[in-house]
Amino acid sequence: MRCLITGLRYTRSNRKKATNNLLDTDRAKERYQEVVNLVRFGKNKLNIFTEEEYYEGTIDPTSGNDWNQSAPINIKPKLEDFKKTVADHLAWEVSNLIQNSNKENDGLGK
């Protein structure tokens, strides 16, 4: 059996007219059909979705313990992320120092 992570949607246009209140947003019909094809035939049916949006795992239909799966998340930080975090923190620190310095200088002139 296969598990999928997808982002499918319809948009409601008018609550009063129930016959035509769902709009096919972002090729929803084709995306739903692709989900069906992915479940039935596997990864080789990827067309609209990307590799990042698709996750395939195995579940045991008799167990139930593994029915709620999600794609593994890579939590290993990258050097660029670390550098950006440090730079953002230093910018925040400098900004606070400047603001406090301005407040002190404003109080001296009065």
JSON list of C-alpha atoms in Angstrom, two decimals:
[
{"chain": "A", "resi": 1, "resn": "MET", "atom": "CA", "xyz": [0.00, 0.00, 0.00]},
{"chain": "A", "resi": 2, "resn": "ARG", "atom": "CA", "xyz": [1.14, 3.55, -0.63]},
{"chain": "A", "resi": 3, "resn": "CYS", "atom": "CA", "xyz": [0.97, 6.78, 1.36]},
{"chain": "A", "resi": 4, "resn": "LEU", "atom": "CA", "xyz": [0.83, 10.17, -0.29]},
{"chain": "A", "resi": 5, "resn": "ILE", "atom": "CA", "xyz": [1.46, 13.71, 0.84]},
{"chain": "A", "resi": 6, "resn": "THR", "atom": "CA", "xyz": [-0.43, 16.05, -1.44]},
{"chain": "A", "resi": 7, "resn": "GLY", "atom": "CA", "xyz": [-2.01, 19.48, -1.62]},
{"chain": "A", "resi": 8, "resn": "LEU", "atom": "CA", "xyz": [-5.33, 19.21, -3.44]},
{"chain": "A", "resi": 9, "resn": "ARG", "atom": "CA", "xyz": [-8.08, 21.74, -3.25]},
{"chain": "A", "resi": 10, "resn": "TYR", "atom": "CA", "xyz": [-11.34, 22.96, -4.59]},
{"chain": "A", "resi": 11, "resn": "THR", "atom": "CA", "xyz": [-12.58, 26.50, -4.00]},
{"chain": "A", "resi": 12, "resn": "ARG", "atom": "CA", "xyz": [-16.15, 27.30, -2.99]},
{"chain": "A", "resi": 13, "resn": "SER", "atom": "CA", "xyz": [-17.48, 30.22, -5.01]},
{"chain": "A", "resi": 14, "resn": "ASN", "atom": "CA", "xyz": [-21.05, 30.73, -3.82]},
{"chain": "A", "resi": 15, "resn": "ARG", "atom": "CA", "xyz": [-22.80, 29.06, -0.89]},
{"chain": "A", "resi": 16, "resn": "LYS", "atom": "CA", "xyz": [-26.31, 29.72, -2.24]},
{"chain": "A", "resi": 17, "resn": "LYS", "atom": "CA", "xyz": [-25.97, 27.84, -5.53]},
{"chain": "A", "resi": 18, "resn": "ALA", "atom": "CA", "xyz": [-25.12, 24.29, -4.51]},
{"chain": "A", "resi": 19, "resn": "THR", "atom": "CA", "xyz": [-25.06, 23.01, -8.08]},
{"chain": "A", "resi": 20, "resn": "ASN", "atom": "CA", "xyz": [-22.02, 25.04, -9.13]},
{"chain": "A", "resi": 21, "resn": "ASN", "atom": "CA", "xyz": [-20.31, 26.29, -5.99]},
{"chain": "A", "resi": 22, "resn": "LEU", "atom": "CA", "xyz": [-17.02, 24.37, -6.38]},
{"chain": "A", "resi": 23, "resn": "LEU", "atom": "CA", "xyz": [-14.38, 25.68, -8.75]},
{"chain": "A", "resi": 24, "resn": "ASP", "atom": "CA", "xyz": [-11.61, 23.49, -10.08]},
{"chain": "A", "resi": 25, "resn": "THR", "atom": "CA", "xyz": [-8.66, 25.31, -8.46]},
{"chain": "A", "resi": 26, "resn": "ASP", "atom": "CA", "xyz": [-5.11, 24.56, -9.50]},
{"chain": "A", "resi": 27, "resn": "ARG", "atom": "CA", "xyz": [-6.13, 21.65, -11.78]},
{"chain": "A", "resi": 28, "resn": "ALA", "atom": "CA", "xyz": [-7.79, 19.81, -8.89]},
{"chain": "A", "resi": 29, "resn": "LYS", "atom": "CA", "xyz": [-9.48, 17.16, -11.06]},
{"chain": "A", "resi": 30, "resn": "GLU", "atom": "CA", "xyz": [-6.22, 16.21, -12.73]},
{"chain": "A", "resi": 31, "resn": "ARG", "atom": "CA", "xyz": [-4.41, 16.22, -9.39]},
{"chain": "A", "resi": 32, "resn": "TYR", "atom": "CA", "xyz": [-7.01, 13.89, -7.82]},
{"chain": "A", "resi": 33, "resn": "GLN", "atom": "CA", "xyz": [-6.69, 11.57, -10.82]},
{"chain": "A", "resi": 34, "resn": "GLU", "atom": "CA", "xyz": [-2.93, 11.60, -10.41]},
{"chain": "A", "resi": 35, "resn": "VAL", "atom": "CA", "xyz": [-3.32, 10.63, -6.74]},
{"chain": "A", "resi": 36, "resn": "VAL", "atom": "CA", "xyz": [-5.44, 7.67, -7.83]},
{"chain": "A", "resi": 37, "resn": "ASN", "atom": "CA", "xyz": [-2.82, 6.68, -10.39]},
{"chain": "A", "resi": 38, "resn": "LEU", "atom": "CA", "xyz": [0.00, 7.05, -7.87]},
{"chain": "A", "resi": 39, "resn": "VAL", "atom": "CA", "xyz": [-1.78, 4.83, -5.36]},
{"chain": "A", "resi": 40, "resn": "ARG", "atom": "CA", "xyz": [-2.56, 2.21, -7.99]},
{"chain": "A", "resi": 41, "resn": "PHE", "atom": "CA", "xyz": [0.61, 2.23, -10.07]},
{"chain": "A", "resi": 42, "resn": "GLY", "atom": "CA", "xyz": [3.34, 3.96, -8.06]},
{"chain": "A", "resi": 43, "resn": "LYS", "atom": "CA", "xyz": [5.93, 6.67, -8.49]},
{"chain": "A", "resi": 44, "resn": "ASN", "atom": "CA", "xyz": [6.27, 6.29, -12.25]},
{"chain": "A", "resi": 45, "resn": "LYS", "atom": "CA", "xyz": [2.90, 8.09, -12.60]},
{"chain": "A", "resi": 46, "resn": "LEU", "atom": "CA", "xyz": [4.25, 11.38, -11.19]},
{"chain": "A", "resi": 47, "resn": "ASN", "atom": "CA", "xyz": [3.18, 14.12, -13.57]},
{"chain": "A", "resi": 48, "resn": "ILE", "atom": "CA", "xyz": [1.79, 17.18, -11.79]},
{"chain": "A", "resi": 49, "resn": "PHE", "atom": "CA", "xyz": [3.26, 16.52, -8.34]},
{"chain": "A", "resi": 50, "resn": "THR", "atom": "CA", "xyz": [6.97, 16.74, -7.62]},
{"chain": "A", "resi": 51, "resn": "GLU", "atom": "CA", "xyz": [9.28, 14.29, -5.91]},
{"chain": "A", "resi": 52, "resn": "GLU", "atom": "CA", "xyz": [9.12, 16.46, -2.76]},
{"chain": "A", "resi": 53, "resn": "GLU", "atom": "CA", "xyz": [5.32, 16.19, -2.61]},
{"chain": "A", "resi": 54, "resn": "TYR", "atom": "CA", "xyz": [5.28, 12.41, -2.98]},
{"chain": "A", "resi": 55, "resn": "TYR", "atom": "CA", "xyz": [6.15, 9.90, -0.28]},
{"chain": "A", "resi": 56, "resn": "GLU", "atom": "CA", "xyz": [5.71, 6.19, -0.61]},
{"chain": "A", "resi": 57, "resn": "GLY", "atom": "CA", "xyz": [5.68, 3.89, 2.39]},
{"chain": "A", "resi": 58, "resn": "THR", "atom": "CA", "xyz": [4.40, 0.45, 3.33]},
{"chain": "A", "resi": 59, "resn": "ILE", "atom": "CA", "xyz": [1.64, -0.18, 5.85]},
{"chain": "A", "resi": 60, "resn": "ASP", "atom": "CA", "xyz": [0.17, -3.33, 7.33]},
{"chain": "A", "resi": 61, "resn": "PRO", "atom": "CA", "xyz": [-3.62, -3.21, 6.74]},
{"chain": "A", "resi": 62, "resn": "THR", "atom": "CA", "xyz": [-4.25, -5.70, 9.56]},
{"chain": "A", "resi": 63, "resn": "SER", "atom": "CA", "xyz": [-2.25, -3.85, 12.21]},
{"chain": "A", "resi": 64, "resn": "GLY", "atom": "CA", "xyz": [-3.35, -0.21, 12.15]},
{"chain": "A", "resi": 65, "resn": "ASN", "atom": "CA", "xyz": [-0.27, 0.93, 14.09]},
{"chain": "A", "resi": 66, "resn": "ASP", "atom": "CA", "xyz": [1.39, 2.43, 11.03]},
{"chain": "A", "resi": 67, "resn": "TRP", "atom": "CA", "xyz": [-1.56, 3.95, 9.18]},
{"chain": "A", "resi": 68, "resn": "ASN", "atom": "CA", "xyz": [-0.66, 7.56, 9.98]},
{"chain": "A", "resi": 69, "resn": "GLN", "atom": "CA", "xyz": [2.65, 8.02, 8.22]},
{"chain": "A", "resi": 70, "resn": "SER", "atom": "CA", "xyz": [4.34, 11.17, 7.07]},
{"chain": "A", "resi": 71, "resn": "ALA", "atom": "CA", "xyz": [7.39, 11.80, 4.96]},
{"chain": "A", "resi": 72, "resn": "PRO", "atom": "CA", "xyz": [10.70, 11.75, 6.83]},
{"chain": "A", "resi": 73, "resn": "ILE", "atom": "CA", "xyz": [12.00, 15.22, 7.57]},
{"chain": "A", "resi": 74, "resn": "ASN", "atom": "CA", "xyz": [15.66, 16.06, 7.20]},
{"chain": "A", "resi": 75, "resn": "ILE", "atom": "CA", "xyz": [16.45, 17.94, 10.42]},
{"chain": "A", "resi": 76, "resn": "LYS", "atom": "CA", "xyz": [20.20, 18.19, 9.91]},
{"chain": "A", "resi": 77, "resn": "PRO", "atom": "CA", "xyz": [20.99, 21.92, 9.77]},
{"chain": "A", "resi": 78, "resn": "LYS", "atom": "CA", "xyz": [22.97, 23.34, 6.89]},
{"chain": "A", "resi": 79, "resn": "LEU", "atom": "CA", "xyz": [25.92, 25.67, 7.33]},
{"chain": "A", "resi": 80, "resn": "GLU", "atom": "CA", "xyz": [24.07, 28.41, 5.40]},
{"chain": "A", "resi": 81, "resn": "ASP", "atom": "CA", "xyz": [21.13, 28.19, 7.83]},
{"chain": "A", "resi": 82, "resn": "PHE", "atom": "CA", "xyz": [23.50, 28.51, 10.80]},
{"chain": "A", "resi": 83, "resn": "LYS", "atom": "CA", "xyz": [25.25, 31.53, 9.26]},
{"chain": "A", "resi": 84, "resn": "LYS", "atom": "CA", "xyz": [21.92, 33.22, 8.55]},
{"chain": "A", "resi": 85, "resn": "THR", "atom": "CA", "xyz": [20.69, 32.61, 12.10]},
{"chain": "A", "resi": 86, "resn": "VAL", "atom": "CA", "xyz": [23.88, 34.05, 13.61]},
{"chain": "A", "resi": 87, "resn": "ALA", "atom": "CA", "xyz": [23.77, 37.05, 11.25]},
{"chain": "A", "resi": 88, "resn": "ASP", "atom": "CA", "xyz": [20.11, 37.72, 12.11]},
{"chain": "A", "resi": 89, "resn": "HIS", "atom": "CA", "xyz": [20.86, 37.52, 15.83]},
{"chain": "A", "resi": 90, "resn": "LEU", "atom": "CA", "xyz": [23.84, 39.87, 15.56]},
{"chain": "A", "resi": 91, "resn": "ALA", "atom": "CA", "xyz": [21.77, 42.35, 13.54]},
{"chain": "A", "resi": 92, "resn": "TRP", "atom": "CA", "xyz": [19.08, 42.21, 16.23]},
{"chain": "A", "resi": 93, "resn": "GLU", "atom": "CA", "xyz": [21.68, 42.76, 18.98]},
{"chain": "A", "resi": 94, "resn": "VAL", "atom": "CA", "xyz": [23.20, 45.76, 17.16]},
{"chain": "A", "resi": 95, "resn": "SER", "atom": "CA", "xyz": [19.74, 47.21, 16.56]},
{"chain": "A", "resi": 96, "resn": "ASN", "atom": "CA", "xyz": [18.92, 46.94, 20.27]},
{"chain": "A", "resi": 97, "resn": "LEU", "atom": "CA", "xyz": [22.22, 48.56, 21.23]},
{"chain": "A", "resi": 98, "resn": "ILE", "atom": "CA", "xyz": [21.60, 51.46, 18.85]},
{"chain": "A", "resi": 99, "resn": "GLN", "atom": "CA", "xyz": [18.04, 51.94, 20.10]},
{"chain": "A", "resi": 100, "resn": "ASN", "atom": "CA", "xyz": [19.18, 51.93, 23.75]},
{"chain": "A", "resi": 101, "resn": "SER", "atom": "CA", "xyz": [22.00, 54.33, 22.92]},
{"chain": "A", "resi": 102, "resn": "ASN", "atom": "CA", "xyz": [19.55, 56.71, 21.22]},
{"chain": "A", "resi": 103, "resn": "LYS", "atom": "CA", "xyz": [17.20, 56.58, 24.22]},
{"chain": "A", "resi": 104, "resn": "GLU", "atom": "CA", "xyz": [20.06, 57.41, 26.59]},
{"chain": "A", "resi": 105, "resn": "ASN", "atom": "CA", "xyz": [21.23, 60.28, 24.39]},
{"chain": "A", "resi": 106, "resn": "ASP", "atom": "CA", "xyz": [17.69, 61.68, 24.17]},
{"chain": "A", "resi": 107, "resn": "GLY", "atom": "CA", "xyz": [17.51, 61.76, 27.96]},
{"chain": "A", "resi": 108, "resn": "LEU", "atom": "CA", "xyz": [20.79, 63.69, 28.27]},
{"chain": "A", "resi": 109, "resn": "GLY", "atom": "CA", "xyz": [19.60, 66.67, 26.25]},
{"chain": "A", "resi": 110, "resn": "LYS", "atom": "CA", "xyz": [16.61, 67.42, 28.48]}
]
